[in-house]
Every structure is written in structure tokens, then in C-alpha cells.
Amino acid sequence: MQLNDPVIQVFLVISFLSFLPAILVMVTSFTRIVVVLSFLRQAIGGQQVPPNPVIIGLGLFLTFFIMSPTIDVVMKNAVNPYLDKKITMQQAANEAALPLKEFMLKQTREKDIALFLNIAKLAVPATPAELPMRIVAPAFAVSELKTAFEIGFLIYLPFLIIDVVVSSVLLSMGMMMLPPVLVSIPFKLLLFVLVDGWNLVVGTLVRSFQ
């Protein structure tokens, strides 16, 4: 059977759509954004504020914003030529993988790439572009998680200081039965609003990919 067979093409398209959520999460900026926003919510102390749909929605829109240059290249070099029947599906897939791989390699640490090359027992290629996608994708995911945890740690610090101060004050006043979280949350929100926290967090996330 040939890839040009319409039945095979429909099967491949359906299979691709089933893997699309995993592709969105693991090979784009979505992972870093959602993890950092989750850390922010926990640092503030709001269990459901902002709610999950808001975090996911904001993560999706920021992902589309960050990935728009890569998406434009994919559309120009792969999707549009394939729809115009100028290239085959396999050629379109190869063309689409190049800008995506370039984006991932910019955000991936050499240490993580070396880890998966060592596990797969593959030789180091002459150029980064020759790295197979099965090496780049997991290395990129690990690097994204590490970067997200680093940003989350920096976000957590000022809110942790507020928690410590509030706990110390309540303890010194003998109010041991009053949960410190109830007192610290308003101060955390006040600090976050005064420093224009959303602007800082979103700006830092977007710039971290540049």
C-alpha cells in the first residue's frame, strides 16, 4: 500500500488527530506555561482560583502566541503545499518537523539530549538538525519541566516569606488556633496586585522562549 492511497491518508490523518493533544502538550510551550501557572496558584494559596479551565485556556492562548512563528513556517512549507498537491504527505510531515525541531532545540539543554542519546545508544550527530525526533521530543519535555520548576521556585519565594511572617506574628500573639493561610491570602493578593503580577508572570513566560 502507498501513502498516496486516499484510504491510508484518511487513516493517518485520524491517527494524527488522536495524538494531537499529546503533541500539543509535549512539543510546544504549553507544558512550561501550565506548570508555572499551577505553581502560581499554589503559591497564592487559592485551591481553585484561578480555576483549571482559566489556566488551561490562558495556557492555550499563550501557546498559540509563542508558537505562531513556528506555525507560520509549518503552514507555508508543509500544509499549504500539501493542500495544493505540490508535495506528498510524507514530504509535508518532514517539512513540518524541521521548524518544530528547531524550536524545541532552542529550549532543550544539551545535557538532556545527551541523556536520551546515551539511553538509545546513538552516536552524537554532526549537527543538531540531524537529531531524530524521538530524541528531541523527550529531551525537550524534560528541559521544559526543569525550566518550569525553576520559574515556579522563584515565584514561590516571596509568597513563602509572607506565610512565614504571618505564622510568626500569629504565634507570637498566641493565636495558634487561627490558620495562617486565612490571614496570609489577602496579603498575598495585595502584593500580587500591587506589583502587577499577571503582567510580570506572563511577560516572563513569553520572554523565556525568546
mmCIF file with all atom_site columns, C-alpha atoms in Angstrom:
data_model
loop_
_atom_site.group_PDB
_atom_site.id
_atom_site.type_symbol
_atom_site.label_atom_id
_atom_site.label_alt_id
_atom_site.label_comp_id
_atom_site.label_asym_id
_atom_site.label_entity_id
_atom_site.label_seq_id
_atom_site.pdbx_PDB_ins_code
_atom_site.Cartn_x
_atom_site.Cartn_y
_atom_site.Cartn_z
_atom_site.occupancy
_atom_site.B_iso_or_equiv
_atom_site.pdbx_formal_charge
_atom_site.auth_seq_id
_atom_site.auth_comp_id
_atom_site.auth_asym_id
_atom_site.auth_atom_id
_atom_site.pdbx_PDB_model_num
ATOM 1   C CA . MET A 1 1   ? 0.000   0.000  0.000  1.00 0.00 ? 1   MET A CA 1
ATOM 2   C CA . GLN A 1 2   ? 1.181   3.516  -0.849 1.00 0.00 ? 2   GLN A CA 1
ATOM 3   C CA . LEU A 1 3   ? 0.887   6.648  1.266  1.00 0.00 ? 3   LEU A CA 1
ATOM 4   C CA . ASN A 1 4   ? -0.847  8.319  -1.682 1.00 0.00 ? 4   ASN A CA 1
ATOM 5   C CA . ASP A 1 5   ? -3.796  5.947  -1.260 1.00 0.00 ? 5   ASP A CA 1
ATOM 6   C CA . PRO A 1 6   ? -6.756  8.081  -0.015 1.00 0.00 ? 6   PRO A CA 1
ATOM 7   C CA . VAL A 1 7   ? -7.755  5.408  2.490  1.00 0.00 ? 7   VAL A CA 1
ATOM 8   C CA . ILE A 1 8   ? -4.270  5.358  4.008  1.00 0.00 ? 8   ILE A CA 1
ATOM 9   C CA . GLN A 1 9   ? -4.192  9.147  4.108  1.00 0.00 ? 9   GLN A CA 1
ATOM 10  C CA . VAL A 1 10  ? -7.524  9.314  5.943  1.00 0.00 ? 10  VAL A CA 1
ATOM 11  C CA . PHE A 1 11  ? -6.271  6.721  8.433  1.00 0.00 ? 11  PHE A CA 1
ATOM 12  C CA . LEU A 1 12  ? -3.072  8.696  9.031  1.00 0.00 ? 12  LEU A CA 1
ATOM 13  C CA . VAL A 1 13  ? -4.994  11.957 9.497  1.00 0.00 ? 13  VAL A CA 1
ATOM 14  C CA . ILE A 1 14  ? -7.334  10.348 12.043 1.00 0.00 ? 14  ILE A CA 1
ATOM 15  C CA . SER A 1 15  ? -4.368  8.823  13.866 1.00 0.00 ? 15  SER A CA 1
ATOM 16  C CA . PHE A 1 16  ? -2.631  12.202 13.922 1.00 0.00 ? 16  PHE A CA 1
ATOM 17  C CA . LEU A 1 17  ? -5.718  13.887 15.384 1.00 0.00 ? 17  LEU A CA 1
ATOM 18  C CA . SER A 1 18  ? -5.840  11.292 18.174 1.00 0.00 ? 18  SER A CA 1
ATOM 19  C CA . PHE A 1 19  ? -2.240  12.150 19.101 1.00 0.00 ? 19  PHE A CA 1
ATOM 20  C CA . LEU A 1 20  ? -2.779  15.898 18.747 1.00 0.00 ? 20  LEU A CA 1
ATOM 21  C CA . PRO A 1 21  ? -3.378  16.560 22.496 1.00 0.00 ? 21  PRO A CA 1
ATOM 22  C CA . ALA A 1 22  ? -0.124  14.779 23.388 1.00 0.00 ? 22  ALA A CA 1
ATOM 23  C CA . ILE A 1 23  ? 1.714   16.696 20.652 1.00 0.00 ? 23  ILE A CA 1
ATOM 24  C CA . LEU A 1 24  ? 0.281   19.976 21.930 1.00 0.00 ? 24  LEU A CA 1
ATOM 25  C CA . VAL A 1 25  ? 1.395   19.232 25.484 1.00 0.00 ? 25  VAL A CA 1
ATOM 26  C CA . MET A 1 26  ? 4.836   17.742 24.854 1.00 0.00 ? 26  MET A CA 1
ATOM 27  C CA . VAL A 1 27  ? 6.345   19.577 21.864 1.00 0.00 ? 27  VAL A CA 1
ATOM 28  C CA . THR A 1 28  ? 5.095   23.130 22.419 1.00 0.00 ? 28  THR A CA 1
ATOM 29  C CA . SER A 1 29  ? 5.397   25.769 25.113 1.00 0.00 ? 29  SER A CA 1
ATOM 30  C CA . PHE A 1 30  ? 2.176   24.545 26.769 1.00 0.00 ? 30  PHE A CA 1
ATOM 31  C CA . THR A 1 31  ? 3.876   22.406 29.430 1.00 0.00 ? 31  THR A CA 1
ATOM 32  C CA . ARG A 1 32  ? 6.035   25.195 30.847 1.00 0.00 ? 32  ARG A CA 1
ATOM 33  C CA . ILE A 1 33  ? 3.165   27.677 30.893 1.00 0.00 ? 33  ILE A CA 1
ATOM 34  C CA . VAL A 1 34  ? 0.654   25.419 32.648 1.00 0.00 ? 34  VAL A CA 1
ATOM 35  C CA . VAL A 1 35  ? 3.159   24.178 35.241 1.00 0.00 ? 35  VAL A CA 1
ATOM 36  C CA . VAL A 1 36  ? 4.221   27.738 36.115 1.00 0.00 ? 36  VAL A CA 1
ATOM 37  C CA . LEU A 1 37  ? 0.608   28.920 36.378 1.00 0.00 ? 37  LEU A CA 1
ATOM 38  C CA . SER A 1 38  ? -0.167  25.943 38.628 1.00 0.00 ? 38  SER A CA 1
ATOM 39  C CA . PHE A 1 39  ? 2.775   26.863 40.855 1.00 0.00 ? 39  PHE A CA 1
ATOM 40  C CA . LEU A 1 40  ? 1.477   30.437 40.993 1.00 0.00 ? 40  LEU A CA 1
ATOM 41  C CA . ARG A 1 41  ? -1.960  29.293 42.098 1.00 0.00 ? 41  ARG A CA 1
ATOM 42  C CA . GLN A 1 42  ? -0.498  27.110 44.844 1.00 0.00 ? 42  GLN A CA 1
ATOM 43  C CA . ALA A 1 43  ? 1.856   29.878 45.980 1.00 0.00 ? 43  ALA A CA 1
ATOM 44  C CA . ILE A 1 44  ? -1.022  32.326 46.364 1.00 0.00 ? 44  ILE A CA 1
ATOM 45  C CA . GLY A 1 45  ? -2.974  29.698 48.271 1.00 0.00 ? 45  GLY A CA 1
ATOM 46  C CA . GLY A 1 46  ? -6.095  29.617 46.128 1.00 0.00 ? 46  GLY A CA 1
ATOM 47  C CA . GLN A 1 47  ? -7.059  25.979 45.661 1.00 0.00 ? 47  GLN A CA 1
ATOM 48  C CA . GLN A 1 48  ? -9.437  26.678 42.766 1.00 0.00 ? 48  GLN A CA 1
ATOM 49  C CA . VAL A 1 49  ? -8.636  30.304 41.927 1.00 0.00 ? 49  VAL A CA 1
ATOM 50  C CA . PRO A 1 50  ? -7.949  30.719 39.086 1.00 0.00 ? 50  PRO A CA 1
ATOM 51  C CA . PRO A 1 51  ? -9.926  27.598 38.132 1.00 0.00 ? 51  PRO A CA 1
ATOM 52  C CA . ASN A 1 52  ? -8.470  24.909 35.881 1.00 0.00 ? 52  ASN A CA 1
ATOM 53  C CA . PRO A 1 53  ? -10.410 25.996 32.751 1.00 0.00 ? 53  PRO A CA 1
ATOM 54  C CA . VAL A 1 54  ? -8.925  29.502 33.078 1.00 0.00 ? 54  VAL A CA 1
ATOM 55  C CA . ILE A 1 55  ? -5.383  28.155 33.474 1.00 0.00 ? 55  ILE A CA 1
ATOM 56  C CA . ILE A 1 56  ? -5.807  25.781 30.520 1.00 0.00 ? 56  ILE A CA 1
ATOM 57  C CA . GLY A 1 57  ? -7.388  28.499 28.377 1.00 0.00 ? 57  GLY A CA 1
ATOM 58  C CA . LEU A 1 58  ? -4.682  31.037 29.180 1.00 0.00 ? 58  LEU A CA 1
ATOM 59  C CA . GLY A 1 59  ? -2.057  28.357 28.556 1.00 0.00 ? 59  GLY A CA 1
ATOM 60  C CA . LEU A 1 60  ? -3.540  27.582 25.134 1.00 0.00 ? 60  LEU A CA 1
ATOM 61  C CA . PHE A 1 61  ? -3.698  31.220 24.038 1.00 0.00 ? 61  PHE A CA 1
ATOM 62  C CA . LEU A 1 62  ? -0.149  31.901 25.218 1.00 0.00 ? 62  LEU A CA 1
ATOM 63  C CA . THR A 1 63  ? 0.995   28.729 23.457 1.00 0.00 ? 63  THR A CA 1
ATOM 64  C CA . PHE A 1 64  ? -0.554  29.858 20.175 1.00 0.00 ? 64  PHE A CA 1
ATOM 65  C CA . PHE A 1 65  ? 1.043   33.290 20.620 1.00 0.00 ? 65  PHE A CA 1
ATOM 66  C CA . ILE A 1 66  ? 4.506   31.860 21.318 1.00 0.00 ? 66  ILE A CA 1
ATOM 67  C CA . MET A 1 67  ? 4.280   29.183 18.639 1.00 0.00 ? 67  MET A CA 1
ATOM 68  C CA . SER A 1 68  ? 2.823   31.461 15.939 1.00 0.00 ? 68  SER A CA 1
ATOM 69  C CA . PRO A 1 69  ? 6.168   31.998 14.098 1.00 0.00 ? 69  PRO A CA 1
ATOM 70  C CA . THR A 1 70  ? 6.728   28.230 14.013 1.00 0.00 ? 70  THR A CA 1
ATOM 71  C CA . ILE A 1 71  ? 3.129   27.605 12.938 1.00 0.00 ? 71  ILE A CA 1
ATOM 72  C CA . ASP A 1 72  ? 3.504   30.130 10.108 1.00 0.00 ? 72  ASP A CA 1
ATOM 73  C CA . VAL A 1 73  ? 6.574   28.293 8.808  1.00 0.00 ? 73  VAL A CA 1
ATOM 74  C CA . VAL A 1 74  ? 4.785   24.931 9.037  1.00 0.00 ? 74  VAL A CA 1
ATOM 75  C CA . MET A 1 75  ? 1.798   26.310 7.147  1.00 0.00 ? 75  MET A CA 1
ATOM 76  C CA . LYS A 1 76  ? 3.999   27.858 4.458  1.00 0.00 ? 76  LYS A CA 1
ATOM 77  C CA . ASN A 1 77  ? 6.384   24.941 3.900  1.00 0.00 ? 77  ASN A CA 1
ATOM 78  C CA . ALA A 1 78  ? 4.220   21.916 4.672  1.00 0.00 ? 78  ALA A CA 1
ATOM 79  C CA . VAL A 1 79  ? 0.461   22.397 4.989  1.00 0.00 ? 79  VAL A CA 1
ATOM 80  C CA . ASN A 1 80  ? -0.230  24.759 2.089  1.00 0.00 ? 80  ASN A CA 1
ATOM 81  C CA . PRO A 1 81  ? 1.960   22.868 -0.441 1.00 0.00 ? 81  PRO A CA 1
ATOM 82  C CA . TYR A 1 82  ? 0.312   19.603 0.607  1.00 0.00 ? 82  TYR A CA 1
ATOM 83  C CA . LEU A 1 83  ? -3.191  21.050 0.232  1.00 0.00 ? 83  LEU A CA 1
ATOM 84  C CA . ASP A 1 84  ? -2.171  22.344 -3.203 1.00 0.00 ? 84  ASP A CA 1
ATOM 85  C CA . LYS A 1 85  ? -0.955  18.799 -4.008 1.00 0.00 ? 85  LYS A CA 1
ATOM 86  C CA . LYS A 1 86  ? 2.584   20.017 -4.674 1.00 0.00 ? 86  LYS A CA 1
ATOM 87  C CA . ILE A 1 87  ? 4.163   17.604 -2.182 1.00 0.00 ? 87  ILE A CA 1
ATOM 88  C CA . THR A 1 88  ? 3.248   14.245 -0.712 1.00 0.00 ? 88  THR A CA 1
ATOM 89  C CA . MET A 1 89  ? 2.091   13.616 2.847  1.00 0.00 ? 89  MET A CA 1
ATOM 90  C CA . GLN A 1 90  ? 5.476   12.200 3.818  1.00 0.00 ? 90  GLN A CA 1
ATOM 91  C CA . GLN A 1 91  ? 7.253   15.260 2.425  1.00 0.00 ? 91  GLN A CA 1
ATOM 92  C CA . ALA A 1 92  ? 4.800   17.512 4.275  1.00 0.00 ? 92  ALA A CA 1
ATOM 93  C CA . ALA A 1 93  ? 5.489   15.673 7.533  1.00 0.00 ? 93  ALA A CA 1
ATOM 94  C CA . ASN A 1 94  ? 9.239   16.080 7.039  1.00 0.00 ? 94  ASN A CA 1
ATOM 95  C CA . GLU A 1 95  ? 8.888   19.772 6.255  1.00 0.00 ? 95  GLU A CA 1
ATOM 96  C CA . ALA A 1 96  ? 6.643   20.321 9.285  1.00 0.00 ? 96  ALA A CA 1
ATOM 97  C CA . ALA A 1 97  ? 9.100   18.582 11.602 1.00 0.00 ? 97  ALA A CA 1
ATOM 98  C CA . LEU A 1 98  ? 12.009  20.894 10.719 1.00 0.00 ? 98  LEU A CA 1
ATOM 99  C CA . PRO A 1 99  ? 10.724  24.197 12.229 1.00 0.00 ? 99  PRO A CA 1
ATOM 100 C CA . LEU A 1 100 ? 9.202   22.326 15.167 1.00 0.00 ? 100 LEU A CA 1
ATOM 101 C CA . LYS A 1 101 ? 12.506  20.633 15.885 1.00 0.00 ? 101 LYS A CA 1
ATOM 102 C CA . GLU A 1 102 ? 14.325  23.957 15.567 1.00 0.00 ? 102 GLU A CA 1
ATOM 103 C CA . PHE A 1 103 ? 12.019  25.498 18.167 1.00 0.00 ? 103 PHE A CA 1
ATOM 104 C CA . MET A 1 104 ? 12.488  22.582 20.572 1.00 0.00 ? 104 MET A CA 1
ATOM 105 C CA . LEU A 1 105 ? 16.267  22.537 20.228 1.00 0.00 ? 105 LEU A CA 1
ATOM 106 C CA . LYS A 1 106 ? 16.447  26.222 21.231 1.00 0.00 ? 106 LYS A CA 1
ATOM 107 C CA . GLN A 1 107 ? 14.764  25.355 24.536 1.00 0.00 ? 107 GLN A CA 1
ATOM 108 C CA . THR A 1 108 ? 16.454  21.998 25.185 1.00 0.00 ? 108 THR A CA 1
ATOM 109 C CA . ARG A 1 109 ? 19.552  21.537 27.306 1.00 0.00 ? 109 ARG A CA 1
ATOM 110 C CA . GLU A 1 110 ? 22.470  19.616 25.842 1.00 0.00 ? 110 GLU A CA 1
ATOM 111 C CA . LYS A 1 111 ? 22.580  17.501 29.000 1.00 0.00 ? 111 LYS A CA 1
ATOM 112 C CA . ASP A 1 112 ? 19.053  16.211 28.385 1.00 0.00 ? 112 ASP A CA 1
ATOM 113 C CA . ILE A 1 113 ? 19.799  15.439 24.728 1.00 0.00 ? 113 ILE A CA 1
ATOM 114 C CA . ALA A 1 114 ? 22.934  13.570 25.777 1.00 0.00 ? 114 ALA A CA 1
ATOM 115 C CA . LEU A 1 115 ? 20.892  11.575 28.287 1.00 0.00 ? 115 LEU A CA 1
ATOM 116 C CA . PHE A 1 116 ? 18.494  10.211 25.673 1.00 0.00 ? 116 PHE A CA 1
ATOM 117 C CA . LEU A 1 117 ? 21.263  9.667  23.125 1.00 0.00 ? 117 LEU A CA 1
ATOM 118 C CA . ASN A 1 118 ? 23.055  7.599  25.747 1.00 0.00 ? 118 ASN A CA 1
ATOM 119 C CA . ILE A 1 119 ? 19.920  5.610  26.615 1.00 0.00 ? 119 ILE A CA 1
ATOM 120 C CA . ALA A 1 120 ? 19.192  4.967  22.926 1.00 0.00 ? 120 ALA A CA 1
ATOM 121 C CA . LYS A 1 121 ? 22.880  4.145  22.344 1.00 0.00 ? 121 LYS A CA 1
ATOM 122 C CA . LEU A 1 122 ? 23.085  6.516  19.399 1.00 0.00 ? 122 LEU A CA 1
ATOM 123 C CA . ALA A 1 123 ? 26.155  8.408  18.253 1.00 0.00 ? 123 ALA A CA 1
ATOM 124 C CA . VAL A 1 124 ? 26.205  12.176 18.517 1.00 0.00 ? 124 VAL A CA 1
ATOM 125 C CA . PRO A 1 125 ? 25.273  13.568 15.076 1.00 0.00 ? 125 PRO A CA 1
ATOM 126 C CA . ALA A 1 126 ? 27.381  16.133 13.262 1.00 0.00 ? 126 ALA A CA 1
ATOM 127 C CA . THR A 1 127 ? 24.700  18.840 13.514 1.00 0.00 ? 127 THR A CA 1
ATOM 128 C CA . PRO A 1 128 ? 21.715  19.319 15.851 1.00 0.00 ? 128 PRO A CA 1
ATOM 129 C CA . ALA A 1 129 ? 19.352  19.198 12.853 1.00 0.00 ? 129 ALA A CA 1
ATOM 130 C CA . GLU A 1 130 ? 20.291  15.533 12.350 1.00 0.00 ? 130 GLU A CA 1
ATOM 131 C CA . LEU A 1 131 ? 18.942  14.556 15.751 1.00 0.00 ? 131 LEU A CA 1
ATOM 132 C CA . PRO A 1 132 ? 15.910  12.258 15.417 1.00 0.00 ? 132 PRO A CA 1
ATOM 133 C CA . MET A 1 133 ? 12.591  13.481 16.745 1.00 0.00 ? 133 MET A CA 1
ATOM 134 C CA . ARG A 1 134 ? 12.397  10.533 19.173 1.00 0.00 ? 134 ARG A CA 1
ATOM 135 C CA . ILE A 1 135 ? 15.421  12.037 20.933 1.00 0.00 ? 135 ILE A CA 1
ATOM 136 C CA . VAL A 1 136 ? 14.486  15.706 20.698 1.00 0.00 ? 136 VAL A CA 1
ATOM 137 C CA . ALA A 1 137 ? 10.879  15.373 21.932 1.00 0.00 ? 137 ALA A CA 1
ATOM 138 C CA . PRO A 1 138 ? 11.539  13.698 25.329 1.00 0.00 ? 138 PRO A CA 1
ATOM 139 C CA . ALA A 1 139 ? 14.659  15.815 25.908 1.00 0.00 ? 139 ALA A CA 1
ATOM 140 C CA . PHE A 1 140 ? 12.594  18.936 25.230 1.00 0.00 ? 140 PHE A CA 1
ATOM 141 C CA . ALA A 1 141 ? 9.868   17.786 27.646 1.00 0.00 ? 141 ALA A CA 1
ATOM 142 C CA . VAL A 1 142 ? 12.397  17.183 30.444 1.00 0.00 ? 142 VAL A CA 1
ATOM 143 C CA . SER A 1 143 ? 14.042  20.560 29.834 1.00 0.00 ? 143 SER A CA 1
ATOM 144 C CA . GLU A 1 144 ? 10.665  22.289 29.893 1.00 0.00 ? 144 GLU A CA 1
ATOM 145 C CA . LEU A 1 145 ? 9.777   20.702 33.236 1.00 0.00 ? 145 LEU A CA 1
ATOM 146 C CA . LYS A 1 146 ? 13.096  21.759 34.736 1.00 0.00 ? 146 LYS A CA 1
ATOM 147 C CA . THR A 1 147 ? 12.710  25.337 33.492 1.00 0.00 ? 147 THR A CA 1
ATOM 148 C CA . ALA A 1 148 ? 9.123   25.470 34.747 1.00 0.00 ? 148 ALA A CA 1
ATOM 149 C CA . PHE A 1 149 ? 10.191  24.283 38.204 1.00 0.00 ? 149 PHE A CA 1
ATOM 150 C CA . GLU A 1 150 ? 12.950  26.912 38.309 1.00 0.00 ? 150 GLU A CA 1
ATOM 151 C CA . ILE A 1 151 ? 10.477  29.680 37.470 1.00 0.00 ? 151 ILE A CA 1
ATOM 152 C CA . GLY A 1 152 ? 7.971   28.219 39.941 1.00 0.00 ? 152 GLY A CA 1
ATOM 153 C CA . PHE A 1 153 ? 10.593  28.285 42.702 1.00 0.00 ? 153 PHE A CA 1
ATOM 154 C CA . LEU A 1 154 ? 11.286  31.973 42.097 1.00 0.00 ? 154 LEU A CA 1
ATOM 155 C CA . ILE A 1 155 ? 7.546   32.710 42.143 1.00 0.00 ? 155 ILE A CA 1
ATOM 156 C CA . TYR A 1 156 ? 7.076   30.767 45.369 1.00 0.00 ? 156 TYR A CA 1
ATOM 157 C CA . LEU A 1 157 ? 9.759   32.627 47.380 1.00 0.00 ? 157 LEU A CA 1
ATOM 158 C CA . PRO A 1 158 ? 8.006   35.979 48.061 1.00 0.00 ? 158 PRO A CA 1
ATOM 159 C CA . PHE A 1 159 ? 4.738   34.245 48.967 1.00 0.00 ? 159 PHE A CA 1
ATOM 160 C CA . LEU A 1 160 ? 6.605   31.837 51.242 1.00 0.00 ? 160 LEU A CA 1
ATOM 161 C CA . ILE A 1 161 ? 8.135   34.805 53.067 1.00 0.00 ? 161 ILE A CA 1
ATOM 162 C CA . ILE A 1 162 ? 4.654   36.223 53.651 1.00 0.00 ? 162 ILE A CA 1
ATOM 163 C CA . ASP A 1 163 ? 3.498   32.866 55.039 1.00 0.00 ? 163 ASP A CA 1
ATOM 164 C CA . VAL A 1 164 ? 6.472   32.713 57.408 1.00 0.00 ? 164 VAL A CA 1
ATOM 165 C CA . VAL A 1 165 ? 5.943   36.286 58.634 1.00 0.00 ? 165 VAL A CA 1
ATOM 166 C CA . VAL A 1 166 ? 2.220   35.779 59.188 1.00 0.00 ? 166 VAL A CA 1
ATOM 167 C CA . SER A 1 167 ? 2.789   32.487 61.014 1.00 0.00 ? 167 SER A CA 1
ATOM 168 C CA . SER A 1 168 ? 5.406   34.094 63.269 1.00 0.00 ? 168 SER A CA 1
ATOM 169 C CA . VAL A 1 169 ? 3.118   37.032 64.100 1.00 0.00 ? 169 VAL A CA 1
ATOM 170 C CA . LEU A 1 170 ? 0.158   34.781 64.903 1.00 0.00 ? 170 LEU A CA 1
ATOM 171 C CA . LEU A 1 171 ? 2.352   32.540 67.031 1.00 0.00 ? 171 LEU A CA 1
ATOM 172 C CA . SER A 1 172 ? 3.745   35.498 68.962 1.00 0.00 ? 172 SER A CA 1
ATOM 173 C CA . MET A 1 173 ? 0.179   36.741 69.571 1.00 0.00 ? 173 MET A CA 1
ATOM 174 C CA . GLY A 1 174 ? -0.859  33.331 70.872 1.00 0.00 ? 174 GLY A CA 1
ATOM 175 C CA . MET A 1 175 ? -3.403  32.845 68.071 1.00 0.00 ? 175 MET A CA 1
ATOM 176 C CA . MET A 1 176 ? -2.335  29.287 67.370 1.00 0.00 ? 176 MET A CA 1
ATOM 177 C CA . MET A 1 177 ? -5.850  28.102 66.515 1.00 0.00 ? 177 MET A CA 1
ATOM 178 C CA . LEU A 1 178 ? -6.205  30.570 63.627 1.00 0.00 ? 178 LEU A CA 1
ATOM 179 C CA . PRO A 1 179 ? -4.963  29.050 60.332 1.00 0.00 ? 179 PRO A CA 1
ATOM 180 C CA . PRO A 1 180 ? -2.168  31.276 58.972 1.00 0.00 ? 180 PRO A CA 1
ATOM 181 C CA . VAL A 1 181 ? -3.409  30.681 55.405 1.00 0.00 ? 181 VAL A CA 1
ATOM 182 C CA . LEU A 1 182 ? -6.618  32.603 56.075 1.00 0.00 ? 182 LEU A CA 1
ATOM 183 C CA . VAL A 1 183 ? -4.612  35.648 57.145 1.00 0.00 ? 183 VAL A CA 1
ATOM 184 C CA . SER A 1 184 ? -1.831  35.428 54.565 1.00 0.00 ? 184 SER A CA 1
ATOM 185 C CA . ILE A 1 185 ? -4.000  35.094 51.451 1.00 0.00 ? 185 ILE A CA 1
ATOM 186 C CA . PRO A 1 186 ? -5.212  38.739 51.492 1.00 0.00 ? 186 PRO A CA 1
ATOM 187 C CA . PHE A 1 187 ? -1.630  39.956 51.875 1.00 0.00 ? 187 PHE A CA 1
ATOM 188 C CA . LYS A 1 188 ? -0.514  37.702 49.019 1.00 0.00 ? 188 LYS A CA 1
ATOM 189 C CA . LEU A 1 189 ? -3.286  39.021 46.790 1.00 0.00 ? 189 LEU A CA 1
ATOM 190 C CA . LEU A 1 190 ? -2.426  42.592 47.741 1.00 0.00 ? 190 LEU A CA 1
ATOM 191 C CA . LEU A 1 191 ? 1.244   42.032 46.895 1.00 0.00 ? 191 LEU A CA 1
ATOM 192 C CA . PHE A 1 192 ? 0.355   40.340 43.609 1.00 0.00 ? 192 PHE A CA 1
ATOM 193 C CA . VAL A 1 193 ? -1.952  43.185 42.574 1.00 0.00 ? 193 VAL A CA 1
ATOM 194 C CA . LEU A 1 194 ? 0.460   45.953 43.604 1.00 0.00 ? 194 LEU A CA 1
ATOM 195 C CA . VAL A 1 195 ? 3.331   44.527 41.542 1.00 0.00 ? 195 VAL A CA 1
ATOM 196 C CA . ASP A 1 196 ? 1.006   43.793 38.590 1.00 0.00 ? 196 ASP A CA 1
ATOM 197 C CA . GLY A 1 197 ? 1.730   40.102 38.966 1.00 0.00 ? 197 GLY A CA 1
ATOM 198 C CA . TRP A 1 198 ? -0.075  38.822 35.896 1.00 0.00 ? 198 TRP A CA 1
ATOM 199 C CA . ASN A 1 199 ? 1.872   41.178 33.666 1.00 0.00 ? 199 ASN A CA 1
ATOM 200 C CA . LEU A 1 200 ? 5.149   40.070 35.233 1.00 0.00 ? 200 LEU A CA 1
ATOM 201 C CA . VAL A 1 201 ? 4.383   36.345 35.110 1.00 0.00 ? 201 VAL A CA 1
ATOM 202 C CA . VAL A 1 202 ? 3.023   36.305 31.557 1.00 0.00 ? 202 VAL A CA 1
ATOM 203 C CA . GLY A 1 203 ? 5.798   38.593 30.327 1.00 0.00 ? 203 GLY A CA 1
ATOM 204 C CA . THR A 1 204 ? 8.445   36.390 31.929 1.00 0.00 ? 204 THR A CA 1
ATOM 205 C CA . LEU A 1 205 ? 6.926   33.243 30.420 1.00 0.00 ? 205 LEU A CA 1
ATOM 206 C CA . VAL A 1 206 ? 6.763   34.687 26.912 1.00 0.00 ? 206 VAL A CA 1
ATOM 207 C CA . ARG A 1 207 ? 10.279  36.156 27.067 1.00 0.00 ? 207 ARG A CA 1
ATOM 208 C CA . SER A 1 208 ? 11.695  32.879 28.367 1.00 0.00 ? 208 SER A CA 1
ATOM 209 C CA . PHE A 1 209 ? 11.073  31.380 24.913 1.00 0.00 ? 209 PHE A CA 1
ATOM 210 C CA . GLN A 1 210 ? 12.828  34.158 23.019 1.00 0.00 ? 210 GLN A CA 1
#
